[in-house]
XYZ file of C-alpha atoms in Angstrom:
508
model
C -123.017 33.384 43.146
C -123.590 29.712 43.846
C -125.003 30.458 47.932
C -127.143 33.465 46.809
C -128.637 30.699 44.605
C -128.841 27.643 47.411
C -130.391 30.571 49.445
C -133.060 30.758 47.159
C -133.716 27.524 46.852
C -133.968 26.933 49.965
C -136.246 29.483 51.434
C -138.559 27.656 48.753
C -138.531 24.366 49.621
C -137.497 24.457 52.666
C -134.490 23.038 52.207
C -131.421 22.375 49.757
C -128.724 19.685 48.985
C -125.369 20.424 46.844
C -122.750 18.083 45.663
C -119.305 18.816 45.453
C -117.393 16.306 43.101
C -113.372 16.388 43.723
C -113.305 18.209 46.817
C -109.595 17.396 46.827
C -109.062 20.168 44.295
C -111.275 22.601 46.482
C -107.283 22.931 48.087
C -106.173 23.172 51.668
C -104.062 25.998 53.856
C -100.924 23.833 53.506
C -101.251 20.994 55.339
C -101.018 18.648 51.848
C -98.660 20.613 50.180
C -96.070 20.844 52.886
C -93.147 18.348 52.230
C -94.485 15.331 54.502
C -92.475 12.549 55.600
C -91.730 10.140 52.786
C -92.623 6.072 52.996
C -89.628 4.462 53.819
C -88.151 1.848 50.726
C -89.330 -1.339 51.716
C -88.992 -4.470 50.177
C -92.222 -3.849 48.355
C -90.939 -0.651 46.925
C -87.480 -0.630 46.273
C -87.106 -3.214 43.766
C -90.174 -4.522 42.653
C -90.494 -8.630 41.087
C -90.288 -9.611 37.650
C -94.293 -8.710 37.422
C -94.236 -6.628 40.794
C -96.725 -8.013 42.620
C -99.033 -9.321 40.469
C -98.837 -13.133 41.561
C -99.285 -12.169 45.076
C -103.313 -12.837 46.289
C -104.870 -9.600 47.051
C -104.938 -9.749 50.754
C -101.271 -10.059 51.141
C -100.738 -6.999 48.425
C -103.154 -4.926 50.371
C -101.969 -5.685 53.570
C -97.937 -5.272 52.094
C -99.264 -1.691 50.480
C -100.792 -0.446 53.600
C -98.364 -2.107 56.672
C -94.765 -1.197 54.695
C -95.205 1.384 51.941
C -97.806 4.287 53.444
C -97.673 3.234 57.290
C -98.939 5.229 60.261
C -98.398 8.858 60.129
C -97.623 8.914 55.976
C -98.976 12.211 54.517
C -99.816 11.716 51.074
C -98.838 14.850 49.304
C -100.822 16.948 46.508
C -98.438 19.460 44.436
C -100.575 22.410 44.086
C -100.367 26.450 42.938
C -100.423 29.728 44.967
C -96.854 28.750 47.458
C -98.548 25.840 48.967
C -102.079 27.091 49.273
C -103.919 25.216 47.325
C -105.323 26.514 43.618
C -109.028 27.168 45.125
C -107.216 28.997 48.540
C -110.418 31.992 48.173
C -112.942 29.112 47.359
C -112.074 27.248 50.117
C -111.767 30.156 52.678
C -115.590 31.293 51.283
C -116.415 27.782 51.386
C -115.662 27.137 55.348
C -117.324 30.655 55.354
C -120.589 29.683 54.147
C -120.468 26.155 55.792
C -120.527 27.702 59.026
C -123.529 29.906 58.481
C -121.735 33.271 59.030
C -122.286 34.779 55.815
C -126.529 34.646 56.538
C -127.664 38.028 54.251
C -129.435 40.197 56.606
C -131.788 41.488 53.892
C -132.973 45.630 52.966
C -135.338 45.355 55.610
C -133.304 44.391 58.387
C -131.478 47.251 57.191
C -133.927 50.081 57.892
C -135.050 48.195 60.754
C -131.723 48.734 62.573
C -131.797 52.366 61.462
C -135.048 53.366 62.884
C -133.495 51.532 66.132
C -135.734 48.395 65.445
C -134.871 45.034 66.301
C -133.932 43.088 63.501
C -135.866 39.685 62.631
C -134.307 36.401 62.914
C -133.271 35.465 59.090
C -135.640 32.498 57.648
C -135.095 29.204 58.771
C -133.232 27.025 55.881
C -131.158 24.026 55.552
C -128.229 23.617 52.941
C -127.131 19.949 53.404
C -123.414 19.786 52.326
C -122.170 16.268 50.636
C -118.397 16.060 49.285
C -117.040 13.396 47.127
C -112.675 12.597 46.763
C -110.505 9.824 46.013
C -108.188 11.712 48.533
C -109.254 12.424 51.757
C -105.943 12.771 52.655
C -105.696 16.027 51.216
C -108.533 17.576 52.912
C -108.378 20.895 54.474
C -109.200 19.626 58.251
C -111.320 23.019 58.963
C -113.335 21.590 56.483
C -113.592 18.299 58.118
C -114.389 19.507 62.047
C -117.896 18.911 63.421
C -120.974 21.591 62.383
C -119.292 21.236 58.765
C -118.855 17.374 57.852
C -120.362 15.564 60.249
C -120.141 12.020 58.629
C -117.643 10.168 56.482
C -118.403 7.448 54.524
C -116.278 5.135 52.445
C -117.503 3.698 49.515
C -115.448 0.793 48.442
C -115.718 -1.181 45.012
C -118.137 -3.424 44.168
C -118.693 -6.863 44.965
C -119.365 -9.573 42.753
C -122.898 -9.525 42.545
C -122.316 -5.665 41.757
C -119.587 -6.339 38.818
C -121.908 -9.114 37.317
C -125.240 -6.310 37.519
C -122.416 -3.492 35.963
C -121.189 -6.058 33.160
C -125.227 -6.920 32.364
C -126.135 -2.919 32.137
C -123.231 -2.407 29.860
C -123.712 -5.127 27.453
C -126.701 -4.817 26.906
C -126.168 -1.552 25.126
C -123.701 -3.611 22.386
C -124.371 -6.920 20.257
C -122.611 -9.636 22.346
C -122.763 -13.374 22.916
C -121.409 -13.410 26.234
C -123.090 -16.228 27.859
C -124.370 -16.342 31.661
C -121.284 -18.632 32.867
C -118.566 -16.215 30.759
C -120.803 -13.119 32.552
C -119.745 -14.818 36.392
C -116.537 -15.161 35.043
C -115.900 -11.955 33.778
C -117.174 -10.669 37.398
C -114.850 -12.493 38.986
C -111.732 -11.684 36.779
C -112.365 -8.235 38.008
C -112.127 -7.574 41.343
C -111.538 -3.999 42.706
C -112.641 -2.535 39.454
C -115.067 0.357 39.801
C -118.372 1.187 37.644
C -116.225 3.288 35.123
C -113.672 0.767 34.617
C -115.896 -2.020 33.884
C -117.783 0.473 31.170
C -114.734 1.094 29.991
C -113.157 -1.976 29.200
C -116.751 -2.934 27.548
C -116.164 -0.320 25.381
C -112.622 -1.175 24.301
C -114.112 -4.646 23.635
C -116.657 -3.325 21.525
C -113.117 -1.466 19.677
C -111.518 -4.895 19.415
C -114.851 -6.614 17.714
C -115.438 -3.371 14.862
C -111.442 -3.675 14.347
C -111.892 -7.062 13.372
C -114.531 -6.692 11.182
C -117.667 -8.253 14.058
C -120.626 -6.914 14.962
C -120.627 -8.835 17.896
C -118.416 -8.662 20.998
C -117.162 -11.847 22.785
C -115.773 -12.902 25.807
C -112.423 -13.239 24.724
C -112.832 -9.479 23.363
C -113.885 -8.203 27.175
C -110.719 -10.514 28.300
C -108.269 -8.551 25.854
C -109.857 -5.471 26.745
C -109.242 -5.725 30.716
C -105.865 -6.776 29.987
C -105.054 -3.992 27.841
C -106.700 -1.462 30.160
C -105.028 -3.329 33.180
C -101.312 -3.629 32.043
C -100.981 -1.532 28.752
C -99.393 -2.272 25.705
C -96.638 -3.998 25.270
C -93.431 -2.846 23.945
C -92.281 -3.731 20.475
C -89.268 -6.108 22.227
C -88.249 -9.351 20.403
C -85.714 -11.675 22.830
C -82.933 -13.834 21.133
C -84.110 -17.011 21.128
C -82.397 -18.259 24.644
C -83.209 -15.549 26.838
C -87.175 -16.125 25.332
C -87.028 -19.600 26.557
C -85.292 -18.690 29.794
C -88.023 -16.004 30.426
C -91.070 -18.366 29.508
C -89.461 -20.847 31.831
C -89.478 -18.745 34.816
C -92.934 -17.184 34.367
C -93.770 -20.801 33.853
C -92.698 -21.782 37.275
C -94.442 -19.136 39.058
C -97.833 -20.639 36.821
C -97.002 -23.769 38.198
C -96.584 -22.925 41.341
C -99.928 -21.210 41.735
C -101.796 -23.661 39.863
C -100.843 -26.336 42.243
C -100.649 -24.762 45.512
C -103.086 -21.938 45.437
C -106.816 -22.338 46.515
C -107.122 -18.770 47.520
C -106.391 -17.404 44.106
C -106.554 -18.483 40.604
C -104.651 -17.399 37.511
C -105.647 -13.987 35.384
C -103.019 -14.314 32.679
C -99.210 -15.418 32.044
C -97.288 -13.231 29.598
C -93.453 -13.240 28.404
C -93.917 -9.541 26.604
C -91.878 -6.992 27.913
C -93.655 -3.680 29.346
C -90.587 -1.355 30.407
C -88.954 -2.847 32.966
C -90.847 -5.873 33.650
C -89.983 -9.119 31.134
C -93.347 -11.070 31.313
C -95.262 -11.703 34.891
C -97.996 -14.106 36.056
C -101.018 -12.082 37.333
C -103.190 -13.374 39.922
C -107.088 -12.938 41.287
C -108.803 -14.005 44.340
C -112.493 -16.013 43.552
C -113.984 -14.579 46.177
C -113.782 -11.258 48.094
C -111.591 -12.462 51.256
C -110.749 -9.996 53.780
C -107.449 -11.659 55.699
C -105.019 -13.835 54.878
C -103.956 -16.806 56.484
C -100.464 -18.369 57.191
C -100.496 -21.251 54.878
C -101.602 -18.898 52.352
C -98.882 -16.406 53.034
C -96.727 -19.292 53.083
C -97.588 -20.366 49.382
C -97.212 -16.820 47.520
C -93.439 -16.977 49.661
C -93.439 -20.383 47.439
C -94.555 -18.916 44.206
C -92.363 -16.046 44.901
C -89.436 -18.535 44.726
C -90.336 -20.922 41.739
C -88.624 -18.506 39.879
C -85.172 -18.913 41.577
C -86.429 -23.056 41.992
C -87.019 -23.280 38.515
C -84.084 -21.527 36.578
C -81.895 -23.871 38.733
C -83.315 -26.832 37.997
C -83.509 -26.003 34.822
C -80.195 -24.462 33.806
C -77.738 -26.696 35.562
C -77.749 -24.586 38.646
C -77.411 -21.318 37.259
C -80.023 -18.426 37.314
C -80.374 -14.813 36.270
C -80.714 -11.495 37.540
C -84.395 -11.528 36.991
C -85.163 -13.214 40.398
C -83.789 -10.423 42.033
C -87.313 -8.825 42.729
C -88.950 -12.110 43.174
C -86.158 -12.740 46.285
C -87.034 -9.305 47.862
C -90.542 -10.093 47.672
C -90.213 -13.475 49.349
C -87.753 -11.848 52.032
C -90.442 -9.094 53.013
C -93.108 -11.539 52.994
C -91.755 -13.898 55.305
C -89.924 -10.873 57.174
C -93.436 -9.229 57.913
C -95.250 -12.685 58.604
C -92.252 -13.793 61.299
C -92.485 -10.075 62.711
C -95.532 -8.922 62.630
C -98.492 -12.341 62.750
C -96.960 -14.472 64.739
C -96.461 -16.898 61.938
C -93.227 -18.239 63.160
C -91.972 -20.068 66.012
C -92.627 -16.921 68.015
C -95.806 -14.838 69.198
C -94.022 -11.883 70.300
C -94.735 -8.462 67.413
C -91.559 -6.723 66.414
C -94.124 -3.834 65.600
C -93.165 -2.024 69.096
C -89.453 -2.169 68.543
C -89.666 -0.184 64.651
C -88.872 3.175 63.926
C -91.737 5.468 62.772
C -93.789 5.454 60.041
C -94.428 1.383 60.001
C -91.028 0.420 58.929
C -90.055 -2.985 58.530
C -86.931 -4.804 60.048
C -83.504 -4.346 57.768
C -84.988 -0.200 57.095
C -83.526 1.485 60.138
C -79.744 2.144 60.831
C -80.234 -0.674 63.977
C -81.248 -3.072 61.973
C -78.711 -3.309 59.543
C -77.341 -6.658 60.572
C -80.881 -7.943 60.085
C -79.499 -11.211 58.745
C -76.789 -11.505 61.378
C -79.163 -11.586 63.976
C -81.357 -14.356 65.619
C -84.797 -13.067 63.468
C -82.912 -12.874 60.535
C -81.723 -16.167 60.781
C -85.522 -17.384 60.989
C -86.245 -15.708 58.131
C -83.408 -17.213 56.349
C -84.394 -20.922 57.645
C -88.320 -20.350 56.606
C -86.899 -19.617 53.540
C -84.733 -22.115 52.969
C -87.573 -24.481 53.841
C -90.505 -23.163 51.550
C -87.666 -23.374 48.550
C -87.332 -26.650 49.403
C -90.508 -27.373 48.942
C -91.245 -25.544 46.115
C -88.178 -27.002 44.348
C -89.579 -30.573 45.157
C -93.030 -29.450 43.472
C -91.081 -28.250 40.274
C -89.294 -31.573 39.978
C -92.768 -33.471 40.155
C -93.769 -31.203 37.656
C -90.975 -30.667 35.223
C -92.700 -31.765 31.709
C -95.745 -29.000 32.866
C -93.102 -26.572 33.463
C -92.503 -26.821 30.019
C -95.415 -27.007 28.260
C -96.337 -24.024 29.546
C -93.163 -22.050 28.725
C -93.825 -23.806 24.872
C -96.909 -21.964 25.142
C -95.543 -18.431 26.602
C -92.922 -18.377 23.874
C -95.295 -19.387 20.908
C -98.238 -17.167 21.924
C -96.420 -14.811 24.267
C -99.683 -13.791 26.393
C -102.262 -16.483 27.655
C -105.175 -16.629 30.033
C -105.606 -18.438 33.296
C -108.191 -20.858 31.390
C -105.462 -21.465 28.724
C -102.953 -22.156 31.656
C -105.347 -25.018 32.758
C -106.690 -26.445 29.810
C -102.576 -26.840 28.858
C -101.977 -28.639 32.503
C -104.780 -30.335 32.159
C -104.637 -31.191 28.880
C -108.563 -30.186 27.259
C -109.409 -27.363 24.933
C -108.523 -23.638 26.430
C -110.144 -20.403 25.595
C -107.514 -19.340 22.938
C -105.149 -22.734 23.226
C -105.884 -26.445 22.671
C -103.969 -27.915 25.519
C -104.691 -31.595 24.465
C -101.150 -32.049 22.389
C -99.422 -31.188 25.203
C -99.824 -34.331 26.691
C -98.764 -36.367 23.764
C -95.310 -38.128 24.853
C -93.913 -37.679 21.416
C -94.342 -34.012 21.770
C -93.538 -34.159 24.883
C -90.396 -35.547 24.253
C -89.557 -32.997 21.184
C -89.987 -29.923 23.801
C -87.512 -31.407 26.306
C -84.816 -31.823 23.333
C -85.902 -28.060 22.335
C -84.785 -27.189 25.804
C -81.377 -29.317 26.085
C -80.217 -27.211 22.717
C -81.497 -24.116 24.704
C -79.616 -25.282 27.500
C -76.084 -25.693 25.364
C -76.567 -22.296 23.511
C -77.027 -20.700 26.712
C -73.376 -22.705 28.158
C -71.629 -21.970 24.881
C -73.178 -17.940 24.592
C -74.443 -19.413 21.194
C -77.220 -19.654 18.894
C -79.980 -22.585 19.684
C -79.355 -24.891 16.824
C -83.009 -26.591 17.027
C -85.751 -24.805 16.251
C -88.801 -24.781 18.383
C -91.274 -27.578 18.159
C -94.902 -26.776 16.972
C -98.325 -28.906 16.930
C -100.574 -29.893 14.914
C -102.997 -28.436 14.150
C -101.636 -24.954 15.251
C -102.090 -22.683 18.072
C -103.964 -20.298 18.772
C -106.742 -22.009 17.982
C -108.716 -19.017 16.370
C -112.839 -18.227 17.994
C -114.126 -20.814 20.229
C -112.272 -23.560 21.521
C -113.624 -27.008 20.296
C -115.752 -29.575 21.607
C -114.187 -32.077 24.025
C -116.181 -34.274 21.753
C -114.538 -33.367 18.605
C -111.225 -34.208 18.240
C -108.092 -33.889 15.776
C -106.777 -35.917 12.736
C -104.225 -38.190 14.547
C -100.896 -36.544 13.285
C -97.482 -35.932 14.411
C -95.883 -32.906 15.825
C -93.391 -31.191 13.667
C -90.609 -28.529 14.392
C -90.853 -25.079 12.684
C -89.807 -21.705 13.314
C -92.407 -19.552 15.218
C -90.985 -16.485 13.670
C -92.060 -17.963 10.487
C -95.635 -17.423 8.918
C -95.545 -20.505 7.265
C -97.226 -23.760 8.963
C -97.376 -27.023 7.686
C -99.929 -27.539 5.158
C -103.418 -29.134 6.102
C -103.104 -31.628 3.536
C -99.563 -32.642 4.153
């Protein structure tokens, strides 16, 4: 078997190594099949936002995943074989076996040495050094884990940026590309948290979307598509009627805005209004650097970002809103609920941690804290709240005619890119969109009267009598964006159907 062969080994050289890849599925006696306790449903988990958590930075989704949805004590559970015992139940029982040296041959010698009443020899001196790899150490049998048998753990986390941009070199530059060095930083840092095999992989599905379209060579935008395939999937064949598209590019819009403005301590990946299951569009967010903690003004802006949507559908539609900031309200709520209770980011210093039941649950989880809201914390909640949606609906007022642009854009194109976002708020030439008409007041003026039909056919349950407005020349605007220095043929905006392939003639 396997040891007879490490034995061998290692009596010549002196010494032997082995690897075990997925020790997870080497099994345990129980302990990760048994029906553990279950995470509690948290306002992170029990109804996520229109794009989960996407727009939230990374340290306040890690800290949300780990502080509310797995908490102290949570026993992540493997379903395995054998009533509990794990698929590999002899392997593993050999395995601890062998580990712990008591399986030593003692060799035909020894043998006839102990029957002519000699004493045996000692067995050769040997080492078998023991190194285990898993995604879940969770799952572990702890036998295996007890000193004499593992006597280190390490954890290997993702790479940094440095080590994305070195991954992303390797990988090119076994395909054709003109990626240049500045789109090579930027694809690093559009990727943070993704491992060695998920940057090769989305390389490789760029390298699919290049031969698809007839190229030889992959681009940037190809590697962007890629990751965003790879990253949220397909999405469904779903067309909107008209008025609920314009309603959903206006509150994705508003969480764009939002973060564009506000946010320092994360930038924009990509804004979408195409349905994937559940979710109706969302506005995905990365940080620029690899920050460990968060701090309260920047838990105090994804809160605001949270509730642009709620803001912005108001403003926007007379006062009324949909159902669709649902999620984006529970977010907020367990945001500020878990700053105000748990990091003194309130008026008070004192931790509601000691008063919780087990397993990490958050306030309003427990049968005692069902009046939440009734009580003195829940009424700060409710006022920091009330305050950061003031603010936010102040910063949507100041920034109505960007609000929608963008939405123009999300319900032409349906999926842009954080460089498109702010090349069309800051009006120069985008990745995939020419933002530059979107600052012409004529055009300007045409979207807000595209939004007052909207606004009627949504009072009146109707049709939107005005079609959508369109500029010249038309986007997309197809390979690389152009030169600052080159500009357009001075021409007028016109209004056409974006369901229709026709677009107004070049020479008109």
């Amino acid at each position: 078997g396997l040891y007879r062969r490490l034995r061998r080994l290692a009596l010549r050289h002196g010494g032997v190594i082995v690897f075990f890849d997925e020790a997870d599925s080497l099994g345990s006696r129980g302990q990760g099949a048994a029906a553990g306790p279950q995470p509690a449903m948290t306002p992170w988990t029990s109804a996520p936002t229109c794009n989960g958590l996407a727009y939230v930075s990374a340290p306040a989704r890690h800290a949300a995943f780990h502080a509310s949805v797995l908490g102290p004590g949570y026993t992540e559970q493997i379903i395995m074989g054998n009533m509990g015992g794990g698929g590999g139940m002899g392997t593993l029982q050999i395995l601890l076996a062998e580990m712990s040296g008591l399986t030593k041959p003692k060799g035909l010698i020894n043998k006839f040495r102990k029957l002519l009443g000699m004493k045996p020899k000692p067995p050769p001196k040997y080492r078998i050094l023991h190194i285990f790899a898993t995604n879940m150490p969770n799952t572990l049998d702890p036998a295996m884990l007890r000193p004499g048998r593992v006597d280190r753990q390490y954890k290997v986390g993702y790479p940094q940026k440095d080590g994305r941009r070195a991954t992303f070199e390797y990988y090119l530059a076994k395909v054709e590309n003109e990626i240049s060095s500045e789109e090579l930083d930027k694809l690093a840092t559009i990727t943070p948290y993704f491992s060695g095999a998920s940057i090769k992989d989305i390389v490789n599905e760029g390298l699919v979307i290049a031969i698809r379209d007839d190229r030889d060579m992959v681009t940037y935008s190809d590697v962007v598509k890629a990751k965003q395939l790879k990253q949220h999937g397909l999405p469904d064949e779903h067309e909107y009627i008209e008025r609920e598209r314009h309603s959903v590019a206006v509150h994705e819009a508003c969480h764009a805005v939002v973060a564009y403005r506000m946010r320092k301590h994360a930038v924009i990946d990509m804004a979408t209004i195409e349905r994937r299951g559940d979710v109706g569009g969302f506005v995905s967010s990365i940080p620029p650097e690899d920050q460990f903690v968060q701090w309260r003004t920047e838990r105090e802006i994804d809160v605001m970002t949270a509730l642009a949507s709620l803001a912005g559908e108001r403003m926007f539609f007379d006062g009324d809103h949909s159902m669709g900031v649902g999620g984006d309200m529970r977010a907020a709520t367990g945001m500020t609920s878990q700053a105000l209770a748990y990091y003194a980011m309130g008026d008070r210093i004192a931790s509601r941690a000691v008063t919780l039941a087990p397993l990490g649950s958050m306030p309003m989880e427990t049968g005692g804290d069902r009046a939440l809201f009734d009580s003195e914390f829940g009424q700060s909640v409710e006022d920091k709240l009330a305050e950061l949606y003031e603010k936010t609906q102040e910063l949507l007022e100041q920034n109505r005619s960007v609000v929608l642009t963008l939405a123009h854009a999300l319900e032409t194109v349906k999926t842009i890119t954080g460089d498109d976002v702010e090349a069309i708020i800051e009006g120069t030439p985008g990745p995939t969109i020419d933002g530059r008409p979107y600052h012409d007041q004529s055009f300007l003026k045409m979207i807000e009267r595209y939004h007052d039909a909207v606004l009627r056919a949504h009072k009146e349950h109707a049709g939107v009598e005005t079609r959508i407005p369109v500029p010249v020349p038309p986007m997309p605007v197809d390979g690389a964006a152009p030169s600052p220095g080159i500009g357009h043929a001075q021409r007028q905006p016109v209004m056409i159907d974006p369901r229709s392939p026709s677009r107004p003639d070049d020479s008109a």
